[in-house]
Coordinates of C-alpha atoms and ligand atoms in Angstrom, one line a residue:
M1 CA 112.5 106.3 110.8
V2 CA 110.0 105.4 108.0
S3 CA 111.5 103.9 104.9
R4 CA 108.6 104.1 102.5
L5 CA 105.0 105.1 102.4
V6 CA 102.8 102.2 101.2
L7 CA 99.6 103.7 99.7
V8 CA 96.6 101.4 100.0
L9 CA 93.6 102.7 98.0
G10 CA 90.0 102.1 99.0
D11 CA 89.7 99.3 96.4
Q12 CA 92.9 97.6 97.3
L13 CA 91.8 96.0 100.5
T14 CA 93.6 92.6 100.1
R15 CA 96.2 91.4 102.5
G16 CA 99.3 89.8 101.1
A17 CA 98.8 91.2 97.5
G18 CA 100.4 93.9 95.4
A19 CA 102.3 96.6 97.4
L20 CA 101.4 95.1 100.8
A21 CA 103.1 91.8 99.8
R22 CA 106.3 93.6 98.9
A23 CA 106.3 96.1 101.9
D24 CA 108.4 95.8 105.0
K25 CA 106.2 95.7 108.1
G26 CA 109.1 96.9 110.4
R27 CA 110.1 99.9 108.3
D28 CA 107.3 101.0 106.0
L29 CA 104.2 103.1 106.9
V30 CA 100.9 102.2 105.4
V31 CA 98.9 105.3 104.2
M32 CA 95.2 105.2 103.8
A33 CA 93.0 108.3 103.3
E34 CA 89.3 109.1 103.0
V35 CA 89.3 112.1 100.6
M36 CA 86.6 114.3 99.0
D37 CA 88.3 113.9 95.5
E38 CA 87.5 110.2 95.6
A39 CA 84.1 110.6 97.2
T40 CA 83.0 113.1 94.5
Y41 CA 84.7 112.4 91.2
V42 CA 81.3 111.2 90.3
R43 CA 78.2 111.6 92.6
H44 CA 78.5 108.0 94.0
H45 CA 75.4 106.3 95.4
P46 CA 75.6 106.8 99.3
K47 CA 75.6 103.1 99.8
K48 CA 78.8 102.8 97.8
I49 CA 80.5 105.5 99.9
I50 CA 79.3 103.8 103.1
L51 CA 80.7 100.5 101.9
V52 CA 84.0 101.8 100.8
L53 CA 84.7 104.0 103.9
S54 CA 83.5 101.3 106.3
A55 CA 85.6 98.7 104.6
M56 CA 88.7 101.0 104.6
R57 CA 88.4 101.7 108.3
K58 CA 88.0 98.0 109.2
F59 CA 90.8 97.0 106.9
A60 CA 93.2 99.5 108.5
A61 CA 92.3 98.2 111.9
A62 CA 92.9 94.6 110.7
L63 CA 96.4 95.7 109.3
E64 CA 97.2 97.3 112.7
G65 CA 96.1 94.1 114.4
D66 CA 98.7 92.3 112.1
G67 CA 101.4 94.6 113.3
W68 CA 101.5 97.2 110.5
R69 CA 101.9 100.9 111.3
V70 CA 99.0 102.7 109.5
A71 CA 98.6 106.4 109.0
Y72 CA 94.8 106.7 108.4
T73 CA 93.0 110.0 107.6
K74 CA 89.3 110.2 108.2
L75 CA 87.2 112.3 105.9
D76 CA 86.4 114.9 108.5
A77 CA 90.0 115.1 109.9
E78 CA 91.1 118.7 110.2
A79 CA 94.4 118.2 108.4
N80 CA 92.7 116.3 105.4
T81 CA 93.9 117.8 102.2
G82 CA 91.0 116.4 100.2
S83 CA 93.1 114.4 97.6
L84 CA 95.2 111.2 97.7
S85 CA 98.1 113.2 96.2
G86 CA 97.8 115.8 98.9
E87 CA 97.7 113.1 101.6
L88 CA 100.8 111.4 100.3
L89 CA 102.7 114.8 100.2
R90 CA 101.6 115.6 103.7
R91 CA 102.7 112.2 105.1
A92 CA 105.9 112.3 103.1
E93 CA 106.8 115.7 104.7
A94 CA 105.8 114.5 108.2
E95 CA 107.8 111.3 107.9
A96 CA 110.8 112.9 106.0
T97 CA 110.7 110.3 103.1
D98 CA 110.1 110.7 99.4
R99 CA 109.6 107.0 98.6
V100 CA 106.2 105.6 97.9
L101 CA 105.1 102.0 97.1
V102 CA 101.7 101.4 95.6
T103 CA 99.7 98.8 93.7
Q104 CA 98.8 100.0 90.3
P105 CA 95.5 101.9 90.7
G106 CA 92.5 100.5 88.8
E107 CA 91.9 103.6 86.8
W108 CA 93.9 105.9 84.5
R109 CA 92.8 109.1 86.5
L110 CA 94.8 107.9 89.5
R111 CA 97.7 106.4 87.6
Q112 CA 98.2 109.8 86.0
A113 CA 98.0 111.6 89.4
L114 CA 100.7 109.3 90.8
D115 CA 102.9 110.0 87.8
D116 CA 102.6 113.7 88.4
L117 CA 103.8 113.5 92.1
P118 CA 107.2 115.0 92.9
L119 CA 108.0 111.8 94.9
K120 CA 109.7 108.6 94.0
V121 CA 106.7 106.4 93.3
E122 CA 107.2 102.6 92.7
V123 CA 104.1 101.1 91.1
V124 CA 103.8 97.3 91.3
P125 CA 101.2 95.3 89.3
D126 CA 97.9 94.4 90.8
D127 CA 98.4 90.7 91.1
R128 CA 94.9 90.0 92.3
F129 CA 93.8 89.5 88.7
L130 CA 94.0 86.1 87.1
C131 CA 95.4 87.4 83.9
P132 CA 98.7 89.2 84.2
P133 CA 98.9 92.3 81.9
E134 CA 101.7 90.8 79.8
V135 CA 99.5 87.7 79.2
F136 CA 96.6 89.9 78.0
A137 CA 98.9 92.0 75.8
D138 CA 100.4 88.8 74.3
W139 CA 96.9 87.4 73.6
A140 CA 95.7 90.7 72.1
K141 CA 98.8 91.2 69.9
G142 CA 98.1 91.1 66.2
R143 CA 94.4 90.1 66.6
K144 CA 91.9 91.9 64.4
A145 CA 89.0 91.1 66.7
M146 CA 89.5 90.6 70.4
R147 CA 86.5 88.5 71.3
M148 CA 85.8 87.6 75.0
E149 CA 85.0 84.0 74.0
H150 CA 88.5 83.4 72.6
F151 CA 90.2 85.1 75.6
Y152 CA 88.1 83.0 77.9
R153 CA 89.1 79.7 76.3
M154 CA 92.8 80.7 76.6
M155 CA 92.2 81.5 80.3
R156 CA 90.4 78.1 80.9
R157 CA 93.4 76.3 79.5
R158 CA 95.9 78.5 81.4
T159 CA 94.2 78.1 84.8
G160 CA 92.7 74.6 84.4
Y161 CA 89.2 75.7 85.7
L162 CA 86.5 73.3 84.4
M163 CA 89.0 71.4 82.2
A164 CA 89.1 67.6 81.6
G165 CA 92.6 67.3 80.4
D166 CA 92.9 69.4 77.3
D167 CA 89.1 69.5 76.8
P168 CA 86.4 71.6 78.4
A169 CA 84.5 69.8 81.2
G170 CA 81.1 68.7 80.0
G171 CA 82.3 68.7 76.3
K172 CA 81.5 72.4 75.6
W173 CA 83.2 75.7 76.4
N174 CA 80.0 77.6 76.8
F175 CA 76.6 76.4 78.1
D176 CA 74.7 79.7 77.4
H177 CA 72.3 77.9 75.2
D178 CA 70.8 76.2 78.4
N179 CA 70.9 79.5 80.3
R180 CA 68.0 81.6 78.9
K181 CA 65.0 80.6 81.0
P182 CA 62.6 83.2 82.3
A183 CA 62.0 83.0 86.1
R184 CA 58.7 82.6 88.0
D185 CA 57.7 84.2 91.4
D186 CA 58.9 81.8 94.0
L187 CA 58.5 82.5 97.7
L188 CA 60.9 79.8 98.5
R189 CA 63.8 81.4 96.6
A190 CA 66.5 82.3 99.1
V191 CA 67.2 86.0 99.6
P192 CA 70.7 87.4 99.8
L193 CA 72.6 87.3 103.1
K194 CA 72.1 90.6 104.9
H195 CA 74.5 92.0 107.4
D196 CA 73.7 94.1 110.5
H197 CA 75.4 97.5 111.1
C198 CA 78.5 97.3 113.3
E199 CA 79.8 100.3 115.3
V200 CA 82.1 101.4 112.4
T201 CA 79.4 101.3 109.8
R202 CA 77.0 103.2 112.1
E203 CA 79.5 106.1 112.3
V204 CA 80.1 106.1 108.6
V205 CA 76.3 106.0 107.8
A206 CA 75.9 109.2 109.9
L207 CA 78.8 110.8 108.1
V208 CA 77.6 109.9 104.6
K209 CA 74.0 111.0 105.3
E210 CA 75.3 114.4 106.4
R211 CA 77.9 114.9 103.6
F212 CA 76.3 113.1 100.7
G213 CA 72.7 113.1 101.5
D214 CA 71.8 114.8 98.3
H215 CA 73.3 112.1 96.0
F216 CA 71.0 109.8 94.1
G217 CA 70.2 106.7 96.3
A218 CA 69.0 105.6 99.6
P219 CA 71.7 105.3 102.3
E220 CA 69.6 102.9 104.3
P221 CA 68.8 100.1 104.8
F222 CA 72.5 99.2 104.5
W223 CA 73.2 95.5 104.7
F224 CA 76.4 95.0 102.6
A225 CA 79.2 93.1 104.2
T226 CA 82.1 95.5 105.0
D227 CA 84.9 93.1 105.9
R228 CA 86.5 90.0 104.6
K229 CA 84.7 87.7 107.0
G230 CA 81.3 89.1 105.9
A231 CA 82.3 88.9 102.2
R232 CA 83.4 85.3 102.6
A233 CA 80.0 84.5 104.3
C234 CA 78.2 86.0 101.2
L235 CA 80.3 83.9 98.8
Q236 CA 79.5 80.7 100.8
D237 CA 75.8 81.6 101.0
F238 CA 75.7 82.2 97.2
V239 CA 77.5 79.0 96.4
R240 CA 75.2 76.9 98.6
N241 CA 71.8 78.6 97.9
H242 CA 72.0 80.2 94.4
L243 CA 74.9 78.9 92.3
P244 CA 73.1 75.6 91.3
D245 CA 70.4 77.8 89.6
F246 CA 72.6 80.7 88.5
G247 CA 73.1 79.6 84.9
T248 CA 69.5 78.6 84.2
Y249 CA 68.0 82.0 85.3
Q250 CA 71.0 84.2 84.5
D251 CA 69.1 86.3 82.0
A252 CA 65.8 86.4 83.8
M253 CA 64.2 89.6 85.2
L254 CA 61.3 89.7 87.7
A255 CA 59.6 92.7 89.2
G256 CA 59.8 92.4 92.9
D257 CA 62.9 90.2 92.9
P258 CA 66.0 92.3 92.2
F259 CA 68.5 89.6 93.0
L260 CA 67.1 86.2 91.7
H261 CA 70.1 83.9 91.8
H262 CA 72.8 86.5 91.2
A263 CA 75.9 86.5 93.5
L264 CA 76.0 90.1 94.7
I265 CA 79.7 89.8 95.1
A266 CA 81.0 92.4 92.6
P267 CA 81.3 95.1 95.3
Y268 CA 83.5 92.7 97.4
L269 CA 85.6 91.5 94.4
N270 CA 86.2 95.1 93.2
L271 CA 87.2 96.3 96.7
G272 CA 89.5 93.3 97.3
L273 CA 87.6 91.7 100.1
L274 CA 87.3 88.6 97.8
T275 CA 89.8 87.5 95.2
P276 CA 88.7 86.2 91.8
A277 CA 90.8 83.0 92.4
E278 CA 89.0 82.1 95.6
V279 CA 85.6 82.8 94.0
C280 CA 86.4 80.5 91.0
D281 CA 87.9 77.9 93.4
A282 CA 84.6 77.9 95.4
A283 CA 82.5 77.3 92.2
Q284 CA 84.8 74.6 90.9
A285 CA 84.8 72.8 94.3
A286 CA 81.0 72.9 94.4
H287 CA 80.8 71.5 90.9
D288 CA 83.4 68.8 91.7
A289 CA 81.3 67.8 94.7
G290 CA 78.3 67.3 92.5
D291 CA 76.3 70.2 94.0
V292 CA 76.4 72.5 91.0
P293 CA 75.5 71.5 87.4
I294 CA 78.0 72.3 84.6
N295 CA 75.7 75.0 83.0
S296 CA 75.8 77.0 86.2
A297 CA 79.4 76.4 87.1
E298 CA 80.5 77.3 83.6
G299 CA 78.2 80.3 83.3
F300 CA 79.4 81.7 86.6
I301 CA 83.1 81.0 86.1
R302 CA 82.9 82.6 82.7
Q303 CA 81.7 85.9 84.3
I304 CA 84.8 86.0 86.5
L305 CA 87.5 84.3 84.6
G306 CA 86.2 85.5 81.3
W307 CA 84.3 88.8 81.3
R308 CA 85.9 90.4 84.4
E309 CA 89.5 89.7 83.4
Y310 CA 88.7 90.6 79.7
V311 CA 87.2 94.0 80.4
R312 CA 90.2 94.8 82.7
G313 CA 92.5 93.9 79.8
I314 CA 90.5 96.0 77.3
Y315 CA 90.5 99.0 79.7
D316 CA 94.3 98.8 80.1
L317 CA 95.1 98.3 76.5
H318 CA 93.0 101.2 75.2
G319 CA 94.2 103.9 77.5
P320 CA 92.5 106.9 79.1
G321 CA 90.8 107.9 75.8
Y322 CA 88.6 104.8 75.8
V323 CA 85.8 106.5 77.8
D324 CA 85.6 109.5 75.4
Q325 CA 84.5 107.5 72.4
N326 CA 81.2 108.0 70.6
A327 CA 81.3 105.8 67.5
L328 CA 77.6 106.2 66.8
G329 CA 77.6 110.0 67.2
H330 CA 74.9 109.9 69.9
K331 CA 74.1 113.3 71.4
R332 CA 70.8 113.1 73.3
A333 CA 70.8 114.2 77.0
L334 CA 70.3 111.4 79.6
P335 CA 66.5 111.6 80.4
G336 CA 65.6 112.8 83.8
F337 CA 63.8 109.5 84.6
Y338 CA 67.2 107.8 85.0
W339 CA 67.4 109.8 88.2
D340 CA 63.8 109.8 89.5
G341 CA 62.2 106.8 87.9
E342 CA 59.3 109.0 86.7
T343 CA 58.4 107.1 83.5
D344 CA 55.5 105.0 82.2
M345 CA 57.9 102.3 81.0
A346 CA 57.4 99.7 83.7
C347 CA 60.7 98.0 83.0
V348 CA 62.8 101.2 83.2
K349 CA 61.0 102.4 86.3
A350 CA 61.6 99.0 88.0
V351 CA 65.3 99.1 87.3
V352 CA 65.8 102.8 88.3
D353 CA 63.8 102.3 91.5
E354 CA 65.8 99.2 92.5
T355 CA 69.0 100.9 91.7
R356 CA 68.1 103.8 93.9
E357 CA 67.1 101.5 96.7
H358 CA 69.9 98.9 96.5
A359 CA 72.8 100.4 94.5
Y360 CA 72.4 97.2 92.5
A361 CA 70.8 95.9 89.4
H362 CA 71.8 92.7 87.8
H363 CA 73.6 92.4 84.4
I364 CA 70.6 91.9 82.1
Q365 CA 68.8 94.8 83.8
R366 CA 71.8 97.0 83.2
L367 CA 72.3 95.8 79.6
M368 CA 68.9 95.2 78.2
I369 CA 66.7 97.7 80.1
T370 CA 68.6 101.0 81.0
G371 CA 71.5 100.3 78.6
N372 CA 69.2 99.2 75.7
F373 CA 66.9 102.2 76.1
A374 CA 69.9 104.7 76.1
L375 CA 71.3 103.0 73.0
L376 CA 68.1 102.9 71.0
A377 CA 67.2 106.5 72.0
G378 CA 70.7 107.7 71.0
V379 CA 71.8 109.1 74.4
D380 CA 75.3 110.6 74.7
P381 CA 77.5 107.7 75.9
A382 CA 79.6 110.0 78.2
Q383 CA 76.4 110.8 80.1
V384 CA 75.4 107.1 80.2
H385 CA 78.9 106.3 81.5
D386 CA 78.6 108.9 84.2
W387 CA 75.3 107.4 85.3
Y388 CA 76.6 103.8 85.5
L389 CA 79.7 105.0 87.3
S390 CA 77.6 106.9 89.9
V391 CA 74.8 104.6 90.8
Y392 CA 76.1 101.1 91.5
A393 CA 78.0 99.9 94.6
D394 CA 80.4 97.9 92.4
A395 CA 81.2 100.7 89.9
Y396 CA 84.8 101.4 89.2
E397 CA 85.8 102.8 85.8
W398 CA 88.1 99.9 84.7
V399 CA 85.1 97.5 84.8
E400 CA 82.2 99.9 84.2
A401 CA 83.6 101.7 81.2
P402 CA 84.1 98.7 78.9
N403 CA 80.7 97.4 79.9
T404 CA 79.0 100.8 79.3
I405 CA 81.0 102.4 76.5
G406 CA 81.8 99.1 74.8
M407 CA 79.2 96.4 75.5
S408 CA 76.1 98.5 76.1
Q409 CA 76.5 101.6 74.0
F410 CA 78.7 100.3 71.1
A411 CA 80.5 103.7 71.5
D412 CA 83.9 102.0 71.0
G413 CA 82.8 101.0 67.5
G414 CA 82.9 97.3 68.1
V415 CA 86.1 96.7 70.0
L416 CA 84.2 94.7 72.7
A417 CA 81.0 93.6 71.0
S418 CA 80.6 92.2 67.5
K419 CA 77.1 93.7 67.3
P420 CA 75.1 96.2 69.4
Y421 CA 73.0 94.8 72.3
A422 CA 69.8 96.3 71.0
S423 CA 66.4 94.7 71.3
S424 CA 62.8 95.4 70.9
G425 CA 60.2 94.9 73.7
A426 CA 59.7 91.2 72.7
Y427 CA 63.0 90.2 74.3
I428 CA 62.1 92.1 77.5
D429 CA 58.7 90.4 77.5
R430 CA 60.2 87.0 77.1
M431 CA 62.7 87.4 79.9
S432 CA 60.7 89.3 82.4
D433 CA 57.2 90.0 83.9
Y434 CA 57.5 93.8 83.5
C435 CA 55.2 94.2 80.5
G436 CA 52.1 92.8 82.3
T437 CA 51.8 96.0 84.4
C438 CA 53.1 98.5 81.9
A439 CA 51.1 101.5 80.5
Y440 CA 52.5 100.6 77.1
S441 CA 51.6 97.5 75.2
V442 CA 54.5 95.2 74.2
K443 CA 52.3 93.6 71.5
D444 CA 51.7 97.0 69.8
K445 CA 54.2 97.9 67.2
T446 CA 52.6 101.2 66.4
G447 CA 49.9 103.4 67.8
D448 CA 49.4 105.3 71.1
R449 CA 50.3 102.5 73.3
A450 CA 53.1 101.0 71.3
C451 CA 56.0 99.9 73.4
P452 CA 58.8 102.5 73.0
F453 CA 61.4 99.7 72.6
N454 CA 59.5 98.4 69.6
L455 CA 59.4 101.8 67.9
L456 CA 63.0 102.8 68.7
Y457 CA 64.5 99.4 67.8
W458 CA 63.6 99.9 64.1
H459 CA 64.5 103.6 64.3
F460 CA 68.0 102.7 65.6
L461 CA 68.5 100.1 62.8
E462 CA 67.5 102.6 60.2
R463 CA 69.6 105.4 61.6
H464 CA 72.7 103.2 61.6
R465 CA 72.0 101.3 58.4
D466 CA 75.3 102.2 56.8
R467 CA 77.3 100.8 59.7
F468 CA 75.3 97.7 60.5
E469 CA 73.6 96.5 57.3
R470 CA 76.6 94.4 56.2
N471 CA 77.2 92.9 59.7
P472 CA 76.4 89.2 59.2
R473 CA 74.9 89.0 62.7
M474 CA 72.4 91.8 61.9
A475 CA 71.5 91.0 58.3
Q476 CA 68.4 89.0 59.2
M477 CA 67.0 92.0 61.1
Y478 CA 67.5 94.3 58.2
R479 CA 65.8 91.7 55.9
T480 CA 62.8 91.6 58.3
W481 CA 62.6 95.4 58.3
D482 CA 63.0 95.7 54.6
R483 CA 60.2 93.2 54.0
M484 CA 57.7 95.3 55.9
D485 CA 55.2 97.2 54.0
T486 CA 56.5 100.8 53.1
E487 CA 53.6 102.6 54.8
R488 CA 54.1 100.6 58.0
R489 CA 57.8 101.4 58.0
K490 CA 57.0 105.1 57.5
T491 CA 54.5 104.9 60.4
V492 CA 57.1 103.3 62.7
L493 CA 59.7 105.8 61.9
C494 CA 57.3 108.8 62.2
E495 CA 56.0 107.5 65.6
A496 CA 59.5 106.9 66.9
D497 CA 60.4 110.5 65.8
N498 CA 57.4 111.8 67.7
F499 CA 58.4 109.7 70.8
L500 CA 61.9 111.1 70.7
R501 CA 60.6 114.7 70.3
R502 CA 58.3 114.1 73.4
L503 CA 61.3 112.8 75.3
A504 CA 63.4 115.8 74.3
A505 CA 60.7 118.3 75.1
S506 CA 59.5 117.0 78.5
G507 CA 61.9 114.2 79.4
R508 CA 58.8 112.3 80.4
V509 CA 57.6 109.3 78.5
Ligands
FAD601 P1 76.6 88.0 88.9 O1 75.6 88.1 87.9 O2 76.3 87.1 90.0 O3 78.0 87.6 88.3 C1 79.1 87.2 89.1 C2 80.3 88.1 88.9 O4 80.8 88.0 87.6 C3 80.1 89.5 89.2 O5 80.2 89.8 90.6 C4 81.2 90.2 88.5 O6 82.4 90.3 89.3 C5 81.5 89.3 87.3 N1 80.8 89.8 86.1 C6 79.7 89.4 85.5 N2 79.5 90.1 84.4 C7 80.5 90.9 84.2 C8 80.9 91.8 83.2 N3 80.1 92.0 82.1 N4 82.0 92.5 83.4 C9 82.8 92.3 84.4 N5 82.5 91.4 85.4 C10 81.4 90.7 85.3 N6 80.3 95.2 86.9 C11 81.1 95.7 87.9 O7 81.7 95.0 88.7 N7 81.2 97.1 88.0 C12 80.5 97.9 87.2 O8 80.7 99.1 87.3 C13 79.7 97.4 86.1 N8 79.1 98.2 85.3 C14 78.3 97.7 84.3 C15 77.7 98.5 83.4 C16 76.9 98.0 82.4 C17 76.2 98.9 81.4 C18 76.7 96.6 82.3 C19 75.9 96.0 81.2 C20 77.4 95.8 83.1 C21 78.2 96.3 84.2 N9 78.9 95.4 85.1 C22 79.6 96.0 86.0 C23 78.8 93.9 84.9 C24 77.7 93.2 85.7 O9 76.5 93.8 85.4 C25 78.0 93.2 87.2 O10 79.3 92.7 87.4 C26 77.0 92.4 87.9 O11 75.7 92.8 87.7 C27 77.3 92.4 89.4 O12 76.3 91.7 90.2 P2 76.6 90.3 90.8 O13 77.8 90.3 91.7 O14 75.3 89.8 91.4 O15 77.0 89.5 89.5
DLZ602 C1 85.4 104.8 95.5 C2 86.2 105.4 96.6 C3 85.7 106.3 97.5 C4 84.2 106.7 97.5 N1 86.4 106.9 98.4 C5 87.7 106.6 98.5 C6 88.6 107.3 99.5 O1 88.2 108.1 100.2 N2 89.9 106.9 99.5 C7 90.4 106.0 98.7 O2 91.6 105.7 98.8 N3 89.6 105.4 97.7 C8 88.3 105.7 97.6 N4 87.5 105.1 96.7 C9 88.2 104.2 95.7 C10 89.0 104.9 94.7 O3 88.1 105.8 94.0 C11 89.6 103.8 93.8 O4 90.8 103.4 94.4 C12 89.9 104.4 92.4 O5 88.7 104.6 91.7 C13 90.9 103.4 91.6 O6 90.2 102.3 91.1
SF4_603 FE1 59.2 97.9 78.9 FE2 57.8 98.0 76.6 FE3 57.4 96.0 78.3 FE4 56.6 98.5 78.9 S1 55.8 97.2 77.3 S2 57.6 97.0 80.3 S3 58.2 99.7 78.0 S4 59.2 96.4 77.2

């Protein structure tokens, strides 16, 4: 007789955490289900679906190996109801129980679906995060501005990562100043660890090609790790071969090298194949051993202990309405080249093409190329959000939405960022080698070949003058713009308008 159903979601693949840590192996039944609702709430990149389903199947097998009873539903099983709620109801009836134990789902959509079930659902906190919800709420209470940097310092003190007593290791909390170097082509740079297909993955690849072959993105070559052993190997490979240079080249972009010194571990962290604690421990240990300089160790740990935990807190605090915000009133449709890469802008084309191929782009590509263009052009943030949630292997709403709606599109009105991440072509040129091959000229501020980022940057500032002019971090840019000759300003705005008209008319620029 089954006591409770223990629902394990596709991104809760961590043994000994959350509901699994509290369940009774002898009496409870683990329920896992591949369902169309989850595979299609956005049109996920095929590589993401392959990764999630393969990892779910292997995790279920590992649980069974540990002695758990697991009721697993494959996507094409005849009895599959198509939704997680449907699967819970079906299993509850079959096992004659109405009790469910579950780790809190990452996103509001599923939290609400569980609330609506006519079953006794016990939801336990997701204790894989380093910042418990009550600690975030306590930190946020009464604050006018919830800045990541302040949160991060609190977390450094709380966890002891990179601390020398009460002081930050190396004498500074943040080494970003040392971390803005452009990168050069380097044939000796290590490439990410790639994994061969196993039997399980081969079966899932065939299934995904058949069922989701029309989604944006190439299903193969598929080389992500799909179990904990593989994910651990990726982490170790990163720490050994890339972490020492992570900080220095963190913001660099190179055509032909989509990965540089990035970790490529977000898909594994977000699925639960790695925990944030073990990732930070690995970076701390490599720093303690003298293998990783402080600028890299700090820059990396800040992404996990700072940004990742912080965006999770913001998502929880602001509730399901967070994703619907549009503080800047942007309404433009997402241009077609976000899906087919058909644009003359070499930087945008490179990022879209790499995204299609790998279900991956690194942070600065997401923020300062595709995100920056959408912001400057005034694209509807809901459509931008839908794109980011669809195209990356690591995309889950709790982490994607604060990054897109908040950091990248400023659609939350400044909850997350103190100023918009907007830049002209000069920034892209400094940090990348894209401009050298572009049909546009980054040096041209006006004229036929003027870089669209140059035109749109001033257009954006002028459009939103009322909101940003008094922002101390933007005052200098307004002064620069206002000092320009009136005719020149008119030309820039007129050419930007023409560009936006062309974009609206043909979607091709
Ligand atoms: P690295 O650059 O090597 O960084 C190491 C780790 O730090 C990442 O694996 C990730 O877990 C964490 N991290 C770094 N930056 C952030 C951040 N801003 N927020 C949260 N965690 C961070 N990240 C996701 O995990 N899922 C998303 O859906 C997602 N959507 C994004 C959308 C936009 C518009 C932007 C600007 C950023 C988004 N990010 C997202 C954050 C970041 O771009 C990715 O975490 C990172 O590119 C993943 O690649 P990596 O593992 O090589 O990361
Ligand atoms: C992303 C995803 C996909 C593609 N498929 C499934 C699935 O079939 N079954 C499942 O339990 N989870 C899946 N997931 C992950 C969920 O969408 C994820 O648990 C929610 O987005 C909550 O973060
Ligand atoms: Fe991008 Fe402008 Fe450089 Fe072309 S010139 S690659 S559009 S920044």
